[in-house]
Amino acid sequence: MLISDELKEKFEAAKRVCVLTGAGISAESGVPTFRGGGNVAVWKGMPFDQISSVRMVRENLAEVWEWFDYRRGFLKDCQPNAAHFALAEWQNKFDDFTLVTQNIDGLHAAAGSRDVIELHGNINRAYCTCCERRFDIRGAIPHTPENCDECFAPLRPDVVLFGEMLPIGAFEKAEKKARSCDLFFIVGTSALVYPAAGLAELAKYSGASLVEVNPEETPMSGFCDETIRGKAGEVLPLF
Ligand code: BJW
Ligand code: ZN
């Protein structure tokens, strides 16, 4: 059995539970991960951290949009999987449940999760490069409008690129919950990107039990109380 009796008991007794998810939780929905299996996502020969970069937004926004519109088109056909649905059930099971995601795909909300803390933004929103007004671009592929209807500046995807700040308040809210939870799950993330990965460390230092669900080892694995080597869609419904 993948889940130890000790962990099952902790899970049943827990009052405050926090879950941090990453791209791996959407892998079984057909969404490609960024890293994993020794590979890095590539678009037109460019590693993703080159095309999804602040520099590219400044120098070639059209190319950035092409990459994001391609992914938005792809995501239109992706549905939440058993892992997303399991987490949507967990929100009704505990006194205090917090779901924090690095994903921009919106699949947690599509599975019924409420108040998801999206640390890295959402692919179905854009914002004005001048006044930062937000636009819902769900369903519009390619994205429309292309320019802000207030100040006419071009829009960019509402996602957090390397070196950019996280959405105001999002990390602070997640940090508060991580510091006060009994159980912290880290699911489907390579745990390489900060400050998101730091939430697991904060939780552990604050006394929570740390549980990893990932088919591969990560830099966080040795720090966890339990590591479950399996796919999120197969493991999470077992709780
Ligand atoms: C499965 C599975 C299955 C497969 N089931 N699992 C501290 C130390 C060092 C560096 C830093 C630090 N603090 C900040 C930094 C800098 C930087 C950073 O972390 N760099 C490191 C990489 C070195 N962080 C930032 O820049 C952040 N901003 C910031 O810190 O602002 C403050 C600041 C500003 C200015 C100056 C100084 C400070 C912002 C980070 C933004 C990340 N953005 C991206 C791209 C979004 C756009 C896009 O989508 O194109 O977000 S990067 C990319 O990585 C994406 C993801 O959300 C993020 C995390 O990836 P994730 O989710 O872990 O996915 P993968 O693909 O890496 O892993 C998938 C995993 O799933 C694998 O482990 C598989 O095994 C597993 N898996 N199938 C379960 N079925
Ligand atoms: Zn504007």
PDB file of N, CA and C in Angstrom, residues 1-3 8 11 25 28 81-87 89-90 187 213 230-239:
ATOM      1  N   MET A   1       0.839  -1.217   0.000  1.00  0.00           N
ATOM      2  CA  MET A   1       0.000   0.000   0.000  1.00  0.00           C
ATOM      3  C   MET A   1       0.867   1.256   0.000  1.00  0.00           C
ATOM      4  N   LEU A   2       0.512   2.211  -0.840  1.00  0.00           N
ATOM      5  CA  LEU A   2       1.313   3.425  -0.997  1.00  0.00           C
ATOM      6  C   LEU A   2       1.284   4.334   0.226  1.00  0.00           C
ATOM      7  N   ILE A   3       0.147   4.312   0.932  1.00  0.00           N
ATOM      8  CA  ILE A   3      -0.008   5.253   2.049  1.00  0.00           C
ATOM      9  C   ILE A   3       0.113   4.502   3.368  1.00  0.00           C
ATOM     10  N   LYS A   8      -2.187   7.811   7.246  1.00  0.00           N
ATOM     11  CA  LYS A   8      -3.660   7.797   7.198  1.00  0.00           C
ATOM     12  C   LYS A   8      -4.230   8.343   8.508  1.00  0.00           C
ATOM     13  N   PHE A  11      -3.813  12.036   8.669  1.00  0.00           N
ATOM     14  CA  PHE A  11      -4.761  12.664   7.746  1.00  0.00           C
ATOM     15  C   PHE A  11      -6.150  12.746   8.394  1.00  0.00           C
ATOM     16  N   ILE A  25       0.456  17.817 -11.240  1.00  0.00           N
ATOM     17  CA  ILE A  25      -0.920  17.403 -10.921  1.00  0.00           C
ATOM     18  C   ILE A  25      -1.798  17.474 -12.167  1.00  0.00           C
ATOM     19  N   GLU A  28      -1.714  14.292 -15.771  1.00  0.00           N
ATOM     20  CA  GLU A  28      -2.671  13.242 -16.178  1.00  0.00           C
ATOM     21  C   GLU A  28      -3.901  13.822 -16.887  1.00  0.00           C
ATOM     22  N   ASN A  81      -8.467  16.073 -13.562  1.00  0.00           N
ATOM     23  CA  ASN A  81      -8.344  14.619 -13.376  1.00  0.00           C
ATOM     24  C   ASN A  81      -8.685  14.238 -11.931  1.00  0.00           C
ATOM     25  N   ALA A  82      -8.499  12.963 -11.629  1.00  0.00           N
ATOM     26  CA  ALA A  82      -8.892  12.442 -10.307  1.00  0.00           C
ATOM     27  C   ALA A  82      -8.188  13.171  -9.158  1.00  0.00           C
ATOM     28  N   ALA A  83      -6.995  13.677  -9.398  1.00  0.00           N
ATOM     29  CA  ALA A  83      -6.272  14.397  -8.332  1.00  0.00           C
ATOM     30  C   ALA A  83      -6.934  15.744  -8.054  1.00  0.00           C
ATOM     31  N   HIS A  84      -7.297  16.473  -9.099  1.00  0.00           N
ATOM     32  CA  HIS A  84      -7.993  17.759  -8.896  1.00  0.00           C
ATOM     33  C   HIS A  84      -9.307  17.516  -8.149  1.00  0.00           C
ATOM     34  N   PHE A  85     -10.028  16.460  -8.551  1.00  0.00           N
ATOM     35  CA  PHE A  85     -11.323  16.194  -7.909  1.00  0.00           C
ATOM     36  C   PHE A  85     -11.146  15.771  -6.446  1.00  0.00           C
ATOM     37  N   ALA A  86     -10.108  14.995  -6.175  1.00  0.00           N
ATOM     38  CA  ALA A  86      -9.864  14.582  -4.783  1.00  0.00           C
ATOM     39  C   ALA A  86      -9.630  15.817  -3.908  1.00  0.00           C
ATOM     40  N   LEU A  87      -8.825  16.755  -4.402  1.00  0.00           N
ATOM     41  CA  LEU A  87      -8.537  17.967  -3.610  1.00  0.00           C
ATOM     42  C   LEU A  87      -9.793  18.820  -3.436  1.00  0.00           C
ATOM     43  N   GLU A  89     -12.626  17.669  -2.959  1.00  0.00           N
ATOM     44  CA  GLU A  89     -13.361  17.038  -1.844  1.00  0.00           C
ATOM     45  C   GLU A  89     -12.716  17.354  -0.511  1.00  0.00           C
ATOM     46  N   TRP A  90     -11.390  17.423  -0.514  1.00  0.00           N
ATOM     47  CA  TRP A  90     -10.689  17.689   0.758  1.00  0.00           C
ATOM     48  C   TRP A  90     -11.122  19.017   1.377  1.00  0.00           C
ATOM     49  N   VAL A 187       2.578  18.431  -4.009  1.00  0.00           N
ATOM     50  CA  VAL A 187       2.102  17.485  -5.030  1.00  0.00           C
ATOM     51  C   VAL A 187       2.490  17.930  -6.438  1.00  0.00           C
ATOM     52  N   VAL A 213       3.971  13.990  -2.911  1.00  0.00           N
ATOM     53  CA  VAL A 213       3.400  13.036  -3.875  1.00  0.00           C
ATOM     54  C   VAL A 213       4.003  13.364  -5.239  1.00  0.00           C
ATOM     55  N   GLY A 230       4.363   8.213  -6.644  1.00  0.00           N
ATOM     56  CA  GLY A 230       3.276   7.781  -7.519  1.00  0.00           C
ATOM     57  C   GLY A 230       2.661   8.985  -8.194  1.00  0.00           C
ATOM     58  N   LYS A 231       1.728   8.706  -9.089  1.00  0.00           N
ATOM     59  CA  LYS A 231       1.051   9.781  -9.808  1.00  0.00           C
ATOM     60  C   LYS A 231      -0.055  10.369  -8.937  1.00  0.00           C
ATOM     61  N   ALA A 232      -0.189  11.687  -9.006  1.00  0.00           N
ATOM     62  CA  ALA A 232      -1.170  12.373  -8.158  1.00  0.00           C
ATOM     63  C   ALA A 232      -2.580  11.804  -8.354  1.00  0.00           C
ATOM     64  N   GLY A 233      -2.943  11.521  -9.589  1.00  0.00           N
ATOM     65  CA  GLY A 233      -4.293  11.041  -9.888  1.00  0.00           C
ATOM     66  C   GLY A 233      -4.557   9.644  -9.356  1.00  0.00           C
ATOM     67  N   GLU A 234      -3.483   8.925  -9.083  1.00  0.00           N
ATOM     68  CA  GLU A 234      -3.647   7.580  -8.516  1.00  0.00           C
ATOM     69  C   GLU A 234      -3.552   7.616  -6.998  1.00  0.00           C
ATOM     70  N   VAL A 235      -2.715   8.521  -6.465  1.00  0.00           N
ATOM     71  CA  VAL A 235      -2.458   8.548  -5.017  1.00  0.00           C
ATOM     72  C   VAL A 235      -3.532   9.316  -4.245  1.00  0.00           C
ATOM     73  N   LEU A 236      -3.861  10.534  -4.682  1.00  0.00           N
ATOM     74  CA  LEU A 236      -4.733  11.386  -3.858  1.00  0.00           C
ATOM     75  C   LEU A 236      -6.122  10.779  -3.604  1.00  0.00           C
ATOM     76  N   PRO A 237      -6.713  10.101  -4.589  1.00  0.00           N
ATOM     77  CA  PRO A 237      -8.029   9.504  -4.297  1.00  0.00           C
ATOM     78  C   PRO A 237      -7.967   8.367  -3.272  1.00  0.00           C
ATOM     79  N   LEU A 238      -6.753   7.897  -2.946  1.00  0.00           N
ATOM     80  CA  LEU A 238      -6.645   6.800  -1.971  1.00  0.00           C
ATOM     81  C   LEU A 238      -6.819   7.273  -0.530  1.00  0.00           C
ATOM     82  N   PHE A 239      -6.734   8.587  -0.303  1.00  0.00           N
ATOM     83  CA  PHE A 239      -6.861   9.075   1.086  1.00  0.00           C
ATOM     84  C   PHE A 239      -8.309   9.010   1.546  1.00  0.00           C
TER      85      PHE A 239
END
